[in-house]
CSV table of C-alpha atoms and ligand atoms in Angstrom, one decimal:
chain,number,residue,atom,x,y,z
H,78,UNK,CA,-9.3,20.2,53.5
H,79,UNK,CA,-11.9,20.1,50.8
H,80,UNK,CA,-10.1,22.0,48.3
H,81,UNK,CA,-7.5,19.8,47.3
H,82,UNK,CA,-10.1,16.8,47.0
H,83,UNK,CA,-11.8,19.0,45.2
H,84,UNK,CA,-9.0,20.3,42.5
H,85,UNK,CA,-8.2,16.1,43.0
H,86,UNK,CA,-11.3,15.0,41.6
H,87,UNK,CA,-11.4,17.9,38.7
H,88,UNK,CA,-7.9,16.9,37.2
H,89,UNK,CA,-9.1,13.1,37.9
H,90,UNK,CA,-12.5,14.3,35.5
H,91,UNK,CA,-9.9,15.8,32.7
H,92,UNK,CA,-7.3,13.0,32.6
H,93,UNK,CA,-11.0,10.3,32.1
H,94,UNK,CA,-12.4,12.6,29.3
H,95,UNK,CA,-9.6,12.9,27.6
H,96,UNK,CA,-8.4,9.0,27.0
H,97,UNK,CA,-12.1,8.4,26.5
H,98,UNK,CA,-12.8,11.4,23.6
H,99,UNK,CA,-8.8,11.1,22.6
H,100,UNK,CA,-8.6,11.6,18.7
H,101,UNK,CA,-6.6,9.7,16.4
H,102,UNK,CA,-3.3,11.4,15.8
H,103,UNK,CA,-2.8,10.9,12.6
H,104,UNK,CA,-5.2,11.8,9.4
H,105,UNK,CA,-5.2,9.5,6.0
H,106,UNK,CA,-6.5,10.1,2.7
H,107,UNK,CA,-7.9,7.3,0.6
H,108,UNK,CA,-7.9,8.9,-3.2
H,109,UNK,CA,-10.6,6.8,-4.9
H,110,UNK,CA,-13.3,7.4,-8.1
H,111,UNK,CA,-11.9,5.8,-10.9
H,112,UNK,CA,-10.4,1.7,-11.2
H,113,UNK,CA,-10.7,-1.0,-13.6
H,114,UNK,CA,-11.9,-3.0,-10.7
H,115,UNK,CA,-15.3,-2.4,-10.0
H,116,UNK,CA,-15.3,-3.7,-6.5
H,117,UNK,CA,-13.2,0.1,-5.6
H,118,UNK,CA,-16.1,1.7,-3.9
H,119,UNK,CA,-16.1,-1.1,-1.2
H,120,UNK,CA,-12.1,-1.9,-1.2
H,121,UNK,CA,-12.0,1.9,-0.1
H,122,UNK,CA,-14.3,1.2,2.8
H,123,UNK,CA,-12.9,-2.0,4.2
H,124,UNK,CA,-8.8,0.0,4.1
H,125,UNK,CA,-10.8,2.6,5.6
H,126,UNK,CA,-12.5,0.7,8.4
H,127,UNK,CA,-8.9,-0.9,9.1
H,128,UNK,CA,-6.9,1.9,9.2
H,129,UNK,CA,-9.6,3.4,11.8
H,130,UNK,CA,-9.5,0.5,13.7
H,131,UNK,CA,-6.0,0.8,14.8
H,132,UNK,CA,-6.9,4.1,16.2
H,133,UNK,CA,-3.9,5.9,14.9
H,134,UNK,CA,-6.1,7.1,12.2
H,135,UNK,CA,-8.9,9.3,11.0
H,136,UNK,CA,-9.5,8.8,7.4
H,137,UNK,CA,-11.5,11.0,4.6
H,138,UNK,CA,-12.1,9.7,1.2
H,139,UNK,CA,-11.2,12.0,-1.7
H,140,UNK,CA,-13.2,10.8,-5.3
H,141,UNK,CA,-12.4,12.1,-8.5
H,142,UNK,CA,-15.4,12.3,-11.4
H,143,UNK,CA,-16.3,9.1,-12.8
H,144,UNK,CA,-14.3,9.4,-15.6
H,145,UNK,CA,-11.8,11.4,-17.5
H,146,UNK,CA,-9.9,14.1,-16.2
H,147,UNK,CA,-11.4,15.9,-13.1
H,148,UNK,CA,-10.2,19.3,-13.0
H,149,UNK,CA,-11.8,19.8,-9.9
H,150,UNK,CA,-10.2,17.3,-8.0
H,151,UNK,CA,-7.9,18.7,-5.6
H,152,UNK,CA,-7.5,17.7,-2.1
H,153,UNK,CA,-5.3,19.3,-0.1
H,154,UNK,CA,-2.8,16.4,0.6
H,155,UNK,CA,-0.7,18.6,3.2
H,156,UNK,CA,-3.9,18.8,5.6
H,157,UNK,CA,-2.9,14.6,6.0
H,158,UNK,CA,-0.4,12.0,7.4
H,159,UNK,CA,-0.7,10.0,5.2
H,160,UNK,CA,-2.8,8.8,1.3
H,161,UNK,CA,-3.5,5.6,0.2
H,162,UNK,CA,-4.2,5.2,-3.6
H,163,UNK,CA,-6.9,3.1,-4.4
H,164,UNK,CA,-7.1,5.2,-7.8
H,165,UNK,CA,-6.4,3.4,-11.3
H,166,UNK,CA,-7.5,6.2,-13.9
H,167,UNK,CA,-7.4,9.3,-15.9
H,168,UNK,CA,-4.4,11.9,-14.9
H,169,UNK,CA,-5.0,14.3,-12.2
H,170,UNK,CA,-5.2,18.1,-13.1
H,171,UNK,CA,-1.5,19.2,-13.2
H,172,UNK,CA,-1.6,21.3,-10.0
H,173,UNK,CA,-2.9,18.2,-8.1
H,174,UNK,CA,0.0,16.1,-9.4
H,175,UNK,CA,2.6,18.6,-8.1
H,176,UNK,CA,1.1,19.0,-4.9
H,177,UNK,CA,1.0,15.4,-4.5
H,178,UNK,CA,4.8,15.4,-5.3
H,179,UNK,CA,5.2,18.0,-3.1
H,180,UNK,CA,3.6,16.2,-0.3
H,181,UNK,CA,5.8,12.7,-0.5
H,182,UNK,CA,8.8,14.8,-0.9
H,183,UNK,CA,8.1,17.4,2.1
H,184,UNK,CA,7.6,14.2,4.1
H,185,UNK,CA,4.4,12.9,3.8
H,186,UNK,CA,3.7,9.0,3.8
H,187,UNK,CA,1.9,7.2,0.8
H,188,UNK,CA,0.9,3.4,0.3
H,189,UNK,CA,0.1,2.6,-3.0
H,190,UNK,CA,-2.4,-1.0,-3.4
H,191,UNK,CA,-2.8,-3.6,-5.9
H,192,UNK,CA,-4.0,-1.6,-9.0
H,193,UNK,CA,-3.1,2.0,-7.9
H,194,UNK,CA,0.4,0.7,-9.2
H,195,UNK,CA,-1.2,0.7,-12.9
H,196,UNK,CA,-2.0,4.0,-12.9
H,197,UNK,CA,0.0,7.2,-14.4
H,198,UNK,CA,2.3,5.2,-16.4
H,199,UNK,CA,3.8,8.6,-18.1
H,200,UNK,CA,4.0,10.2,-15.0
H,201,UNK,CA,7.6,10.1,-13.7
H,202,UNK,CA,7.6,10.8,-10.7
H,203,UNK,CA,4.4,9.4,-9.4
H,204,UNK,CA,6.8,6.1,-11.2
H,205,UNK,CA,9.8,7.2,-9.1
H,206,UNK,CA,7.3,7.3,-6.0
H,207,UNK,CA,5.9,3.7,-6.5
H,208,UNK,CA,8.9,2.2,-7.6
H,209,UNK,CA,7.8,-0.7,-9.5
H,210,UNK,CA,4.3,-0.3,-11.9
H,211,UNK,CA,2.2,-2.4,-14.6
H,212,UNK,CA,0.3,-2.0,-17.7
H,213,UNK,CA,-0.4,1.3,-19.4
H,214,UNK,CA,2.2,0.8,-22.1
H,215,UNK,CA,5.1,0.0,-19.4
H,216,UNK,CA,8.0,-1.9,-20.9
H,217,UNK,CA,12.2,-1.5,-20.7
H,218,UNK,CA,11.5,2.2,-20.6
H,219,UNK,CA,9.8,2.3,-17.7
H,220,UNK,CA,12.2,0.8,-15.7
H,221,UNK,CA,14.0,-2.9,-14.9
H,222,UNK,CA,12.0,-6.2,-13.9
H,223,UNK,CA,12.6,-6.4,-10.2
H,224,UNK,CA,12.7,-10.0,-8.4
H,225,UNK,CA,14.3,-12.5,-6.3
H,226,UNK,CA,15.8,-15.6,-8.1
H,227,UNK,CA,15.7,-18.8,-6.8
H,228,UNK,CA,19.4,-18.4,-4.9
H,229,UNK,CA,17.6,-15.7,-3.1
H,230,UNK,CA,19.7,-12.7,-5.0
H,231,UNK,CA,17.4,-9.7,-5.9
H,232,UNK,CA,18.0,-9.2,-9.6
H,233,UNK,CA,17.3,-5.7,-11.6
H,234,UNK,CA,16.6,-7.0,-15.3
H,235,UNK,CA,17.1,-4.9,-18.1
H,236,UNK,CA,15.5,-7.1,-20.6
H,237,UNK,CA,13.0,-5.7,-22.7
H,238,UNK,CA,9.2,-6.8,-22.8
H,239,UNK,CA,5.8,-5.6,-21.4
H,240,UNK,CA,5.0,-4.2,-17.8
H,241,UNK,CA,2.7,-5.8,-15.8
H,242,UNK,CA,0.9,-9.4,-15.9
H,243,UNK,CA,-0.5,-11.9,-13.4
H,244,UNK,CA,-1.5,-15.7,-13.6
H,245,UNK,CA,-4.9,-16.9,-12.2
H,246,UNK,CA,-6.4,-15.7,-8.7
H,247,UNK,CA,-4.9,-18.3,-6.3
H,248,UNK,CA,-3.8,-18.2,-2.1
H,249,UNK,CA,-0.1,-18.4,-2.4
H,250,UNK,CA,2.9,-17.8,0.3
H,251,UNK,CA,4.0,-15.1,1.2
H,252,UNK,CA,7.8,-14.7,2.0
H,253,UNK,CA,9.7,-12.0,4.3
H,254,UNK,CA,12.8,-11.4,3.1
H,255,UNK,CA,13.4,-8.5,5.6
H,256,UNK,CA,12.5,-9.0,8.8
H,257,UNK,CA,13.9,-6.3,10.5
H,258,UNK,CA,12.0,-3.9,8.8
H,259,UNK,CA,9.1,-2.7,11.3
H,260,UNK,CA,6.1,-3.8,8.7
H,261,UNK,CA,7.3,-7.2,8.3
H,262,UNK,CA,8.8,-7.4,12.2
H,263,UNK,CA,7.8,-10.7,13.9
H,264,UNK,CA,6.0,-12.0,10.5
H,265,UNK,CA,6.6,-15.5,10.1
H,266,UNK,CA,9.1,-16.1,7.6
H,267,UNK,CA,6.2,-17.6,5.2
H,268,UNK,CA,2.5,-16.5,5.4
H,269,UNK,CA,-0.2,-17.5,3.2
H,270,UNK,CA,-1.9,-14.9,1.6
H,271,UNK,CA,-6.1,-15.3,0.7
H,272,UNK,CA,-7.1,-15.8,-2.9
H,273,UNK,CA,-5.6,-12.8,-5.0
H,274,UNK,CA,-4.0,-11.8,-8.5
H,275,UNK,CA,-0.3,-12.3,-7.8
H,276,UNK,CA,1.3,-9.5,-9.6
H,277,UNK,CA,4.3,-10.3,-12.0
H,278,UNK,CA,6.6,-8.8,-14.6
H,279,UNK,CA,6.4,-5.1,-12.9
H,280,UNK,CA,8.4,-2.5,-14.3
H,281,UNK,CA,9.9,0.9,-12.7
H,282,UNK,CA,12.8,2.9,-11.8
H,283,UNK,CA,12.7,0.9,-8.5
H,284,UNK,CA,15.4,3.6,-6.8
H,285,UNK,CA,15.6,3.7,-3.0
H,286,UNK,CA,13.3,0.9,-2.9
H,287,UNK,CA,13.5,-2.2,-0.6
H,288,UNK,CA,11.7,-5.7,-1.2
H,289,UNK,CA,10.6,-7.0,2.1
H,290,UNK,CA,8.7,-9.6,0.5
H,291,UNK,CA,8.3,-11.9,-2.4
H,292,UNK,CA,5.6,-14.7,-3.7
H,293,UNK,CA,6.6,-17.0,-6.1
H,294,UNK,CA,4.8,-17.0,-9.1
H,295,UNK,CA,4.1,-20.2,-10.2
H,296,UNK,CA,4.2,-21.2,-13.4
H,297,UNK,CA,1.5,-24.0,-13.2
H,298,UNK,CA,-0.6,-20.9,-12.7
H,299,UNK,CA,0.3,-18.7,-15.4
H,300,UNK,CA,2.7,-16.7,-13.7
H,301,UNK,CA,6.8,-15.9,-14.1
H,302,UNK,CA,9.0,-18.4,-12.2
H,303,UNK,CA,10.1,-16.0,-10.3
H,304,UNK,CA,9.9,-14.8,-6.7
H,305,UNK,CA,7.9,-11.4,-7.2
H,306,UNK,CA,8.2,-8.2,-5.3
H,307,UNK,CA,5.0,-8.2,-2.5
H,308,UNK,CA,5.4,-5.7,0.1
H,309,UNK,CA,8.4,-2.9,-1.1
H,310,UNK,CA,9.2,0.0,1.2
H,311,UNK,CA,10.4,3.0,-0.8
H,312,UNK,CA,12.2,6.6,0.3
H,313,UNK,CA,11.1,9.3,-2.1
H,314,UNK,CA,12.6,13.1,-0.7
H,315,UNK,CA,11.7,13.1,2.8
H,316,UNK,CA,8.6,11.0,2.5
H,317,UNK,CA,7.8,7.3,3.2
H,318,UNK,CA,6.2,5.1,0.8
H,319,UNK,CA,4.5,1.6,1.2
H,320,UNK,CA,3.9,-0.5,-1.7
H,321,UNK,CA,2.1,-4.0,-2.3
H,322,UNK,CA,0.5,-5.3,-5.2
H,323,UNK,CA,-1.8,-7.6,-3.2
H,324,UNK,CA,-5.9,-6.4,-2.7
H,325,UNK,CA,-7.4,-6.8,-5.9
H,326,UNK,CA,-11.0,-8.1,-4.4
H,327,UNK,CA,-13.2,-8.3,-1.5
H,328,UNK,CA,-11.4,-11.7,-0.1
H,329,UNK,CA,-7.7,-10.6,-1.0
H,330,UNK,CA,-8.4,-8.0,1.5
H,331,UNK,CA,-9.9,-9.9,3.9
H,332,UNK,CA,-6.9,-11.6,4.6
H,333,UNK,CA,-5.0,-10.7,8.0
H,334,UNK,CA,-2.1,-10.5,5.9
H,335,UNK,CA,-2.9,-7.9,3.5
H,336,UNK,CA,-5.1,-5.8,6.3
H,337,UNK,CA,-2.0,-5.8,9.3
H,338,UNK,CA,0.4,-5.3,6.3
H,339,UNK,CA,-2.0,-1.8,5.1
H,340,UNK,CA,-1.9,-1.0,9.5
H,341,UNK,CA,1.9,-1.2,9.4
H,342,UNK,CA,2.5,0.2,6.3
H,343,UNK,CA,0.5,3.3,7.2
H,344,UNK,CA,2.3,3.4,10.2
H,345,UNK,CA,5.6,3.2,9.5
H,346,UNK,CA,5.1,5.9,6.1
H,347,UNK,CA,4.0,8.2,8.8
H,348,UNK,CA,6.3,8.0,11.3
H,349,UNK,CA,9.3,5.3,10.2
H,350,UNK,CA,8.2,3.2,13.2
H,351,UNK,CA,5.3,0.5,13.9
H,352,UNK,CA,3.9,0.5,17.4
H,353,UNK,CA,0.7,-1.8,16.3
H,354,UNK,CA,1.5,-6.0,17.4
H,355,UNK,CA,0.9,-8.4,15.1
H,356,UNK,CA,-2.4,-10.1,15.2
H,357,UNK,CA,-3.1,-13.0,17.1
H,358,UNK,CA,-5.1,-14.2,13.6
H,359,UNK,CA,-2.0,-13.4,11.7
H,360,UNK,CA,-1.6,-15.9,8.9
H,361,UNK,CA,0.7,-18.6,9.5
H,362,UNK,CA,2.8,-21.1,7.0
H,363,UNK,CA,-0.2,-23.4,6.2
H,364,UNK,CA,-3.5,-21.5,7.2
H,365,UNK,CA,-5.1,-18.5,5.5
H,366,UNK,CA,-6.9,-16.3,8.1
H,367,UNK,CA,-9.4,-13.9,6.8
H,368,UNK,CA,-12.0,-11.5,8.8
H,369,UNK,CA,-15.2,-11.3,7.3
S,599,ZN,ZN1,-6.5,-6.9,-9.8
């Protein structure tokens, strides 16, 4: 009778080891090296430490040279889930672009923060990937004005002018405007979002691109008058793509908001679904919640 305790207690052994040594199933890639915001270096850490902390995730860091173009820099995207750009600088060598486009297109996921939509603004299909960029020369060519108006109608506007601007750093609401959309699932309808540069005036082709959410930028604080695009989902080939402007510094990413909409948004690029709950310190209507 002691050998099927025995076998018993062996498969009891396997089944503890592995949930307790279990690796993440899915790998990210946070492209980094080069941003007109200094504070990169750590931004890339904290997106790193949250991805890891929802346990679906092992992350690497790929960094280009310091400046210019770094012909070296080639990370093989295909070994990964998902990347997140926190990159805002020189081209990538021409074989690392089309592996990159290769990558979204083949299937893989991408989310694309704050100033990582300023980047490659002659790059078209890194533009057809974002769906909506600033700066770098954008204007009508790039692409329409995307935003809600005030009647709640999303409005592509052809009108000419720049690409790209923002009003002064401000906490401002947050608004889902789809929430059946796993990221922004059981959101409430308005959250308020820490201290950040509200995006405005972005430009793209904006095709097979969804607005989930908007923040009105207020005029009283330099920005548009209109309801801006926050958190965009996007279908590029076969891959998934995440997009909000939101993170530009240490406390913008603090903010629950912006750190369970980087969780889901990684999620959800990787395998169209969120599993993760919302928070318990999401942010509500009134009250920004931030870990620090
Ligand atoms: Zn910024």
């Amino acid at each position: 009778m002691s050998r099927p305790l025995a076998l018993c207690a062996a498969a009891i052994c396997l089944l503890a080891v592995s949930a307790v040594s279990a690796a993440p199933p899915y790998k990210a890639l946070i492209v980094e090296g080069q941003n007109n915001h200094r504070v990169w270096p750590e931004t890339s850490k904290m997106m790193a430490k949250y991805l890891t902390e929802t346990s679906l995730f092992s992350v690497d860091i790929a960094r280009t040279a310091p400046r210019g173009v770094d012909k070296d820099f080639k990370p093989d995207f295909s070994k990964y889930h998902v990347v997140v750009s926190n990159y805002n600088g020189a081209a990538w060598p021409e074989e690392t672009q089309k592996s990159f486009v290769q990558f979204v297109k083949g299937g893989g996921g991408f989310v694309v923060v704050h100033a990582a939509n300023n980047a490659f603004s002659n790059w078209r299909e890194y533009n057809e990937i974002i769906g909506l960029g600033g700066w770098g020369g954008r204007s009508e060519r790039s692409g329409p004005y995307v935003y809600f108006d005030d009647k709640g109608k999303l409005v592509r506007d052809t009108n000419k002018g720049r690409g790209g601007s923002h009003g002064r750093q401000h906490p401002f609401s947050v608004v889902v405007r789809d929430s059946e959309h796993p990221v922004t699932k059981g959101m409430p309808s308005n959250w308020m979002h820490a201290n950040d540069e509200l995006y405005d005036r972005l430009r793209g082709p904006a095709t097979n691109m969804k607005v989930l959410a908007t923040a009105y930028a207020e005029p009283k604080t330099g920005g548009t008058g209109r309801h801006e695009p926050m958190i965009m989902s996007l279908q590029y080939g076969k891959g998934r793509v995440l997009h909000t402007p939101m993170g530009h510094g240490v406390d913008s990413q603090q903010c629950v908001g912006f750190i369970a909409t980087l969780q889901r948004g990684a999620e959800w690029v990787v395998t169209g679904k969120v599993t993760q709950k919302l928070p318990k310190d999401f942010p509500t209507a009134d009250e920004v919640t931030k870990r620090e």
